[in-house]
């Protein structure tokens, strides 16, 4: 099964020990497909180094033997970036044994973690010292910090705290030739040359392997208020977020838009979810305000803002959660969408962004084009309005079979991506390119930008052994 | 005087017109030295393109003729990064004619500006639409956005809003071969490959020429409170900023530390400045809180925090400004330091950063080493504590001449930079490398990091015509 020489495998085992080497097909299985089982590959073996020095030695051995490496974290990515190809010649390098929290510096508001630390563990470590690590996403119980960095993870708190890129101060990276770049600095200001960390963040393991990072911590939140608001249109959502930002500034930590179709699927398919309103409305937003103060009076602020919005016709109805159970119930409506949509057959997922101001026109134009070209399709549009990020997912028309619907997947994707580019947007706002969107990126990104990316790849991984076939 | 051929000069003039070409030595003069007159070079000519297409054409012509280019903005840099060398063969490419504000998108909270826009003009344009562009620094009336990006400018609001890098969403760059990379996107989320903009930001014109940018805007500030606090030690400042961050979160927009020596020079040399306290104290901080709310009750919050600090002995005395004149008077004490120090002879300036938690130990160890090695030197330490950024400047002992003092400049610098590196810090937190710190960076940065930087330079500017002799 393995295409690698006995000598190479023995050399690897000397580096990582027998606990760090997996060759048994049964045990390799979970490393060869993502958690959704959307991608599946083969590997010569799986190697699990336990330290930066071991990662470096593994990379050096692979370079010598011309063996391609696929770095892997919690395997929760949505684009197949951490899954090997079908050749069976690649080595999966799992970072899950590198799970130490190396240091917490409360006065510097930083935490130094290894790539294999689970995001939720990182959040908890911050909480234990009275601080907040704000990155939060559905997979947080399984995904690793290394994967979060490799894909520049986003989530629901980007509006206030930024993407993973914005939360990172320093990196330790094993380069393609096995040298270690120690950029593990906890500095807010450092203008001594090119910013190398930003090159590796979001590069999906194609330029080097991130082994550790210094991340920012923030003051803990002590007040939180959540509201559910019915709106007449996406334009009303854009107006309302402008109003709330002007009033509340960075207290506005969540602003999630959902179409009626999205909410309707949740109400139909997710047990325990109820419509907060008696009437049906075309659009909704979930608003979250938070503050470091214990008594920040956020409910009053929210009511002031919403009162104005109702008076102006921006909002049609609103309810403010008055206890934790109500907060959870409102978030359940938002977080249930992805699961609910699966009950309606295959979901064609598109994770796009456009300027916030273009969201209404994007939705209007794209809805119309899709409904004209594919009568009856059900559009499940929702997302993070403040980031201009829409999950613009498509379910089949009622009564259509899965197979004929999926036959339109490419055509539907092109309608959506064409519109995205027409509005100066991005065809992958959060999820990266991986295997899934590599070809689309070649089609939709500009020639100069693609050539710059290839130039960087060539400069940093001239032999092409770092996660080949991904991103570029 | 010019080493360039007649044909080349004529070709340039055809691109930029006669208004865009300066060859007269008298008129070139202001482009050949920085505003402090600390650096002076020679140039074959100065070219002032008025559009991105013209910049691209100039770069192509220079590439063809193997002529090196020195991009230049407002010429306010502190490290000579925009000043040509002494050869007289280089061409200064001034971006000051590219001064259009191309677009403001309030709903997207973005502004698109050309590189030659003066920072203050940008701030005003944001204010005019009820938003804030937060970058603020001494040179804001003269420096350009292009220079701010080339050097990743910092300033006093980094604690809350980040450096120029953090304020930038998209870039337009003329590459070393004259092609234009259009990355002028106003997106908060875009994970479609390597993040190219961060490579050019802070690269001091050595990888390409930034011609335009999409920058973030923020909600306008409607409440502001300022306090002046006396402290027993730098450790008390670190404790106090932790306390205030925990309490106030991002309302804390300024936290400036100053030694008694720094303030004493201001009181001696800057007209109209008075000590807010009757007693002499060893350290001071200036604290600024701000909020989007009109009635944010910041004074109460500040008094709550300071009351605790006084009770704990973290603070020795405190005064809260109660009107605009008092706010201005407190900031004048901070902003007068640089000017005041000039009255005491040459100032050896060092712009370093360390982790916030290491500031007390850094100051203690470095003060001691300097005072042992150079008895009588006067240490003017002040800076942005929340960023770990100290301006650790040295004035001569009373009675020592300028020349014998300056003879120690290198030795003093090495004491300070050795300590900076020992505390895992940066030898240039804000000002970049330019000509001034290029050699020091070669000495103090790690070999792998320097080689990565050279690899990137080689990949993006293989012929080496983009601002040669700077940064690397």
mmCIF file of N, CA, C and O in Angstrom, chain B residues 107-175:
data_model
loop_
_atom_site.group_PDB
_atom_site.id
_atom_site.type_symbol
_atom_site.label_atom_id
_atom_site.label_comp_id
_atom_site.label_asym_id
_atom_site.label_seq_id
_atom_site.Cartn_x
_atom_site.Cartn_y
_atom_site.Cartn_z
ATOM 1 N N UNK B 107 -21.923 53.213 4.234
ATOM 2 C CA UNK B 107 -22.559 51.969 4.694
ATOM 3 C C UNK B 107 -21.536 50.843 4.821
ATOM 4 O O UNK B 107 -21.686 49.962 5.663
ATOM 5 N N UNK B 108 -20.506 50.866 4.003
ATOM 6 C CA UNK B 108 -19.444 49.857 4.097
ATOM 7 C C UNK B 108 -18.346 50.297 5.062
ATOM 8 O O UNK B 108 -17.404 49.540 5.305
ATOM 9 N N UNK B 109 -18.464 51.520 5.580
ATOM 10 C CA UNK B 109 -17.436 52.109 6.447
ATOM 11 C C UNK B 109 -16.053 52.023 5.815
ATOM 12 O O UNK B 109 -15.082 51.561 6.444
ATOM 13 N N UNK B 110 -15.956 52.479 4.568
ATOM 14 C CA UNK B 110 -14.666 52.506 3.877
ATOM 15 C C UNK B 110 -14.465 53.802 3.116
ATOM 16 O O UNK B 110 -15.430 54.471 2.717
ATOM 17 N N UNK B 111 -13.204 54.131 2.908
ATOM 18 C CA UNK B 111 -12.827 55.272 2.082
ATOM 19 C C UNK B 111 -11.694 54.802 1.169
ATOM 20 O O UNK B 111 -10.810 54.068 1.606
ATOM 21 N N UNK B 112 -11.774 55.184 -0.093
ATOM 22 C CA UNK B 112 -10.746 54.796 -1.060
ATOM 23 C C UNK B 112 -9.955 56.037 -1.438
ATOM 24 O O UNK B 112 -10.520 57.002 -1.949
ATOM 25 N N UNK B 113 -8.658 55.989 -1.143
ATOM 26 C CA UNK B 113 -7.831 57.188 -1.342
ATOM 27 C C UNK B 113 -6.579 56.851 -2.140
ATOM 28 O O UNK B 113 -6.086 55.726 -2.112
ATOM 29 N N UNK B 114 -6.053 57.873 -2.809
ATOM 30 C CA UNK B 114 -4.783 57.708 -3.496
ATOM 31 C C UNK B 114 -3.631 57.953 -2.523
ATOM 32 O O UNK B 114 -3.792 58.576 -1.476
ATOM 33 N N UNK B 115 -2.465 57.470 -2.922
ATOM 34 C CA UNK B 115 -1.310 57.458 -2.011
ATOM 35 C C UNK B 115 -0.893 58.854 -1.558
ATOM 36 O O UNK B 115 -0.360 59.021 -0.458
ATOM 37 N N UNK B 116 -1.137 59.867 -2.393
ATOM 38 C CA UNK B 116 -0.646 61.196 -2.059
ATOM 39 C C UNK B 116 -1.562 62.007 -1.157
ATOM 40 O O UNK B 116 -1.250 63.169 -0.841
ATOM 41 N N UNK B 117 -2.680 61.446 -0.738
ATOM 42 C CA UNK B 117 -3.591 62.189 0.146
ATOM 43 C C UNK B 117 -2.902 62.423 1.502
ATOM 44 O O UNK B 117 -2.323 61.507 2.087
ATOM 45 N N UNK B 118 -2.967 63.662 1.969
ATOM 46 C CA UNK B 118 -2.395 64.012 3.279
ATOM 47 C C UNK B 118 -3.264 63.370 4.375
ATOM 48 O O UNK B 118 -4.487 63.401 4.295
ATOM 49 N N UNK B 119 -2.645 62.813 5.398
ATOM 50 C CA UNK B 119 -3.396 62.119 6.452
ATOM 51 C C UNK B 119 -4.498 62.996 7.047
ATOM 52 O O UNK B 119 -5.624 62.535 7.258
ATOM 53 N N UNK B 120 -4.174 64.259 7.296
ATOM 54 C CA UNK B 120 -5.173 65.139 7.916
ATOM 55 C C UNK B 120 -6.392 65.332 7.011
ATOM 56 O O UNK B 120 -7.526 65.387 7.486
ATOM 57 N N UNK B 121 -6.159 65.390 5.708
ATOM 58 C CA UNK B 121 -7.258 65.518 4.737
ATOM 59 C C UNK B 121 -8.153 64.277 4.810
ATOM 60 O O UNK B 121 -9.373 64.375 4.733
ATOM 61 N N UNK B 122 -7.524 63.130 4.971
ATOM 62 C CA UNK B 122 -8.268 61.876 5.112
ATOM 63 C C UNK B 122 -9.110 61.887 6.391
ATOM 64 O O UNK B 122 -10.296 61.527 6.376
ATOM 65 N N UNK B 123 -8.502 62.312 7.487
ATOM 66 C CA UNK B 123 -9.251 62.415 8.756
ATOM 67 C C UNK B 123 -10.459 63.334 8.584
ATOM 68 O O UNK B 123 -11.567 63.018 9.042
ATOM 69 N N UNK B 124 -10.242 64.480 7.907
ATOM 70 C CA UNK B 124 -11.333 65.439 7.709
ATOM 71 C C UNK B 124 -12.439 64.860 6.840
ATOM 72 O O UNK B 124 -13.625 65.062 7.105
ATOM 73 N N UNK B 125 -12.039 64.138 5.790
ATOM 74 C CA UNK B 125 -13.043 63.540 4.905
ATOM 75 C C UNK B 125 -13.916 62.547 5.675
ATOM 76 O O UNK B 125 -15.120 62.445 5.435
ATOM 77 N N UNK B 126 -13.302 61.815 6.605
ATOM 78 C CA UNK B 126 -14.077 60.884 7.433
ATOM 79 C C UNK B 126 -15.034 61.644 8.330
ATOM 80 O O UNK B 126 -16.219 61.295 8.450
ATOM 81 N N UNK B 127 -14.527 62.693 8.969
ATOM 82 C CA UNK B 127 -15.359 63.508 9.859
ATOM 83 C C UNK B 127 -16.564 64.086 9.117
ATOM 84 O O UNK B 127 -17.674 64.144 9.651
ATOM 85 N N UNK B 128 -16.319 64.512 7.873
ATOM 86 C CA UNK B 128 -17.408 65.123 7.089
ATOM 87 C C UNK B 128 -18.582 64.178 6.869
ATOM 88 O O UNK B 128 -19.703 64.624 6.659
ATOM 89 N N UNK B 129 -18.348 62.879 6.893
ATOM 90 C CA UNK B 129 -19.462 61.925 6.734
ATOM 91 C C UNK B 129 -19.818 61.262 8.075
ATOM 92 O O UNK B 129 -20.435 60.198 8.110
ATOM 93 N N UNK B 130 -19.410 61.909 9.183
ATOM 94 C CA UNK B 130 -19.802 61.416 10.501
ATOM 95 C C UNK B 130 -19.070 60.178 10.956
ATOM 96 O O UNK B 130 -19.535 59.432 11.814
ATOM 97 N N UNK B 131 -17.902 59.938 10.380
ATOM 98 C CA UNK B 131 -17.109 58.761 10.756
ATOM 99 C C UNK B 131 -15.723 59.227 11.219
ATOM 100 O O UNK B 131 -15.355 60.383 11.095
ATOM 101 N N UNK B 132 -14.968 58.252 11.726
ATOM 102 C CA UNK B 132 -13.635 58.520 12.251
ATOM 103 C C UNK B 132 -12.609 57.723 11.452
ATOM 104 O O UNK B 132 -12.781 56.529 11.226
ATOM 105 N N UNK B 133 -11.530 58.404 11.005
ATOM 106 C CA UNK B 133 -10.345 57.652 10.582
ATOM 107 C C UNK B 133 -9.316 57.851 11.686
ATOM 108 O O UNK B 133 -8.830 58.961 11.912
ATOM 109 N N UNK B 134 -8.977 56.782 12.410
ATOM 110 C CA UNK B 134 -8.330 56.959 13.709
ATOM 111 C C UNK B 134 -6.823 57.181 13.695
ATOM 112 O O UNK B 134 -6.279 57.616 14.703
ATOM 113 N N UNK B 135 -6.134 56.887 12.603
ATOM 114 C CA UNK B 135 -4.675 57.064 12.622
ATOM 115 C C UNK B 135 -4.345 58.527 12.897
ATOM 116 O O UNK B 135 -4.865 59.431 12.237
ATOM 117 N N UNK B 136 -3.496 58.751 13.891
ATOM 118 C CA UNK B 136 -3.168 60.118 14.290
ATOM 119 C C UNK B 136 -1.725 60.151 14.755
ATOM 120 O O UNK B 136 -1.307 59.363 15.595
ATOM 121 N N UNK B 137 -0.952 61.063 14.177
ATOM 122 C CA UNK B 137 0.449 61.180 14.587
ATOM 123 C C UNK B 137 0.935 62.597 14.329
ATOM 124 O O UNK B 137 0.270 63.391 13.635
ATOM 125 N N UNK B 138 2.070 62.932 14.891
ATOM 126 C CA UNK B 138 2.586 64.293 14.866
ATOM 127 C C UNK B 138 2.623 64.922 13.487
ATOM 128 O O UNK B 138 2.305 66.100 13.319
ATOM 129 N N UNK B 139 3.001 64.137 12.486
ATOM 130 C CA UNK B 139 3.204 64.665 11.135
ATOM 131 C C UNK B 139 1.929 64.682 10.308
ATOM 132 O O UNK B 139 1.986 64.878 9.092
ATOM 133 N N UNK B 140 0.764 64.534 10.922
ATOM 134 C CA UNK B 140 -0.444 64.289 10.130
ATOM 135 C C UNK B 140 -0.801 65.412 9.156
ATOM 136 O O UNK B 140 -1.483 65.180 8.170
ATOM 137 N N UNK B 141 -0.299 66.615 9.417
ATOM 138 C CA UNK B 141 -0.556 67.713 8.488
ATOM 139 C C UNK B 141 0.286 67.650 7.220
ATOM 140 O O UNK B 141 0.013 68.365 6.256
ATOM 141 N N UNK B 142 1.311 66.806 7.206
ATOM 142 C CA UNK B 142 2.221 66.726 6.047
ATOM 143 C C UNK B 142 2.368 65.326 5.476
ATOM 144 O O UNK B 142 2.612 65.168 4.283
ATOM 145 N N UNK B 143 2.253 64.304 6.307
ATOM 146 C CA UNK B 143 2.539 62.952 5.822
ATOM 147 C C UNK B 143 1.416 62.481 4.906
ATOM 148 O O UNK B 143 0.287 62.937 5.000
ATOM 149 N N UNK B 144 1.745 61.549 4.021
ATOM 150 C CA UNK B 144 0.749 61.033 3.082
ATOM 151 C C UNK B 144 0.325 59.613 3.448
ATOM 152 O O UNK B 144 1.057 58.885 4.119
ATOM 153 N N UNK B 145 -0.836 59.261 2.978
ATOM 154 C CA UNK B 145 -1.364 57.922 3.220
ATOM 155 C C UNK B 145 -0.420 56.858 2.657
ATOM 156 O O UNK B 145 -0.209 55.807 3.274
ATOM 157 N N UNK B 146 0.177 57.141 1.503
ATOM 158 C CA UNK B 146 1.112 56.186 0.912
ATOM 159 C C UNK B 146 2.294 55.926 1.830
ATOM 160 O O UNK B 146 2.700 54.782 2.032
ATOM 161 N N UNK B 147 2.822 57.005 2.405
ATOM 162 C CA UNK B 147 3.919 56.846 3.362
ATOM 163 C C UNK B 147 3.459 56.113 4.614
ATOM 164 O O UNK B 147 4.172 55.265 5.150
ATOM 165 N N UNK B 148 2.268 56.430 5.075
ATOM 166 C CA UNK B 148 1.711 55.728 6.239
ATOM 167 C C UNK B 148 1.635 54.230 5.990
ATOM 168 O O UNK B 148 1.902 53.419 6.881
ATOM 169 N N UNK B 149 1.281 53.862 4.761
ATOM 170 C CA UNK B 149 1.186 52.436 4.452
ATOM 171 C C UNK B 149 2.559 51.813 4.250
ATOM 172 O O UNK B 149 2.820 50.704 4.703
ATOM 173 N N UNK B 150 3.439 52.545 3.552
ATOM 174 C CA UNK B 150 4.780 52.006 3.284
ATOM 175 C C UNK B 150 5.522 51.732 4.586
ATOM 176 O O UNK B 150 6.342 50.821 4.661
ATOM 177 N N UNK B 151 5.224 52.523 5.639
ATOM 178 C CA UNK B 151 5.936 52.362 6.911
ATOM 179 C C UNK B 151 5.057 51.755 7.996
ATOM 180 O O UNK B 151 5.479 51.659 9.146
ATOM 181 N N UNK B 152 3.811 51.366 7.656
ATOM 182 C CA UNK B 152 2.884 50.834 8.659
ATOM 183 C C UNK B 152 2.835 51.744 9.882
ATOM 184 O O UNK B 152 3.138 51.326 11.016
ATOM 185 N N UNK B 153 2.425 52.988 9.666
ATOM 186 C CA UNK B 153 2.473 54.002 10.719
ATOM 187 C C UNK B 153 1.627 53.624 11.932
ATOM 188 O O UNK B 153 0.637 52.890 11.827
ATOM 189 N N UNK B 154 2.033 54.133 13.093
ATOM 190 C CA UNK B 154 1.373 53.799 14.350
ATOM 191 C C UNK B 154 0.690 55.013 14.961
ATOM 192 O O UNK B 154 -0.361 55.431 14.514
ATOM 193 N N UNK B 155 1.288 55.584 16.014
ATOM 194 C CA UNK B 155 0.712 56.758 16.657
ATOM 195 C C UNK B 155 0.044 56.410 17.966
ATOM 196 O O UNK B 155 0.244 55.335 18.529
ATOM 197 N N UNK B 156 -0.780 57.353 18.433
ATOM 198 C CA UNK B 156 -1.292 57.236 19.797
ATOM 199 C C UNK B 156 -2.581 56.420 19.914
ATOM 200 O O UNK B 156 -3.005 56.096 21.007
ATOM 201 N N UNK B 157 -3.225 56.082 18.802
ATOM 202 C CA UNK B 157 -4.519 55.389 18.895
ATOM 203 C C UNK B 157 -4.413 53.900 18.559
ATOM 204 O O UNK B 157 -5.424 53.222 18.398
ATOM 205 N N UNK B 158 -3.182 53.395 18.489
ATOM 206 C CA UNK B 158 -2.972 51.990 18.115
ATOM 207 C C UNK B 158 -3.591 51.041 19.138
ATOM 208 O O UNK B 158 -4.149 50.000 18.788
ATOM 209 N N UNK B 159 -3.498 51.428 20.400
ATOM 210 C CA UNK B 159 -4.092 50.652 21.495
ATOM 211 C C UNK B 159 -5.504 50.211 21.164
ATOM 212 O O UNK B 159 -5.896 49.069 21.412
ATOM 213 N N UNK B 160 -6.280 51.113 20.594
ATOM 214 C CA UNK B 160 -7.669 50.828 20.300
ATOM 215 C C UNK B 160 -7.913 50.411 18.850
ATOM 216 O O UNK B 160 -8.716 49.532 18.568
ATOM 217 N N UNK B 161 -7.241 51.074 17.897
ATOM 218 C CA UNK B 161 -7.598 50.905 16.490
ATOM 219 C C UNK B 161 -6.550 50.172 15.653
ATOM 220 O O UNK B 161 -6.795 49.837 14.507
ATOM 221 N N UNK B 162 -5.366 49.939 16.230
ATOM 222 C CA UNK B 162 -4.327 49.234 15.480
ATOM 223 C C UNK B 162 -3.470 50.157 14.638
ATOM 224 O O UNK B 162 -3.688 51.369 14.573
ATOM 225 N N UNK B 163 -2.460 49.560 14.018
ATOM 226 C CA UNK B 163 -1.560 50.282 13.121
ATOM 227 C C UNK B 163 -2.225 50.465 11.756
ATOM 228 O O UNK B 163 -3.304 49.948 11.504
ATOM 229 N N UNK B 164 -1.540 51.175 10.873
ATOM 230 C CA UNK B 164 -2.056 51.404 9.515
ATOM 231 C C UNK B 164 -2.412 50.081 8.843
ATOM 232 O O UNK B 164 -3.402 49.991 8.122
ATOM 233 N N UNK B 165 -1.604 49.058 9.092
ATOM 234 C CA UNK B 165 -1.871 47.724 8.555
ATOM 235 C C UNK B 165 -3.276 47.245 8.910
ATOM 236 O O UNK B 165 -3.981 46.674 8.075
ATOM 237 N N UNK B 166 -3.665 47.501 10.147
ATOM 238 C CA UNK B 166 -4.970 47.035 10.623
ATOM 239 C C UNK B 166 -6.120 47.863 10.054
ATOM 240 O O UNK B 166 -7.274 47.451 10.128
ATOM 241 N N UNK B 167 -5.794 49.041 9.545
ATOM 242 C CA UNK B 167 -6.820 49.947 9.039
ATOM 243 C C UNK B 167 -7.024 49.805 7.535
ATOM 244 O O UNK B 167 -7.845 50.496 6.951
ATOM 245 N N UNK B 168 -6.245 48.906 6.919
ATOM 246 C CA UNK B 168 -6.245 48.795 5.456
ATOM 247 C C UNK B 168 -6.982 47.534 5.004
ATOM 248 O O UNK B 168 -6.694 46.444 5.482
ATOM 249 N N UNK B 169 -7.928 47.702 4.087
ATOM 250 C CA UNK B 169 -8.643 46.546 3.545
ATOM 251 C C UNK B 169 -8.136 46.138 2.164
ATOM 252 O O UNK B 169 -8.128 44.956 1.842
ATOM 253 N N UNK B 170 -7.749 47.110 1.362
ATOM 254 C CA UNK B 170 -7.335 46.769 0.002
ATOM 255 C C UNK B 170 -6.292 47.729 -0.516
ATOM 256 O O UNK B 170 -6.175 48.850 -0.032
ATOM 257 N N UNK B 171 -5.530 47.272 -1.500
ATOM 258 C CA UNK B 171 -4.449 48.083 -2.060
ATOM 259 C C UNK B 171 -4.443 48.027 -3.588
ATOM 260 O O UNK B 171 -4.847 47.024 -4.182
ATOM 261 N N UNK B 172 -3.942 49.092 -4.161
ATOM 262 C CA UNK B 172 -3.542 49.087 -5.570
ATOM 263 C C UNK B 172 -2.036 49.334 -5.581
ATOM 264 O O UNK B 172 -1.564 50.277 -4.951
ATOM 265 N N UNK B 173 -1.302 48.463 -6.264
ATOM 266 C CA UNK B 173 0.162 48.535 -6.222
ATOM 267 C C UNK B 173 0.725 48.428 -7.631
ATOM 268 O O UNK B 173 0.312 47.558 -8.401
ATOM 269 N N UNK B 174 1.663 49.304 -7.961
ATOM 270 C CA UNK B 174 2.441 49.127 -9.187
ATOM 271 C C UNK B 174 3.648 48.263 -8.835
ATOM 272 O O UNK B 174 4.445 48.605 -7.962
ATOM 273 N N UNK B 175 3.740 47.109 -9.494
ATOM 274 C CA UNK B 175 4.801 46.145 -9.190
ATOM 275 C C UNK B 175 6.121 46.579 -9.838
ATOM 276 O O UNK B 175 6.150 47.507 -10.646
#
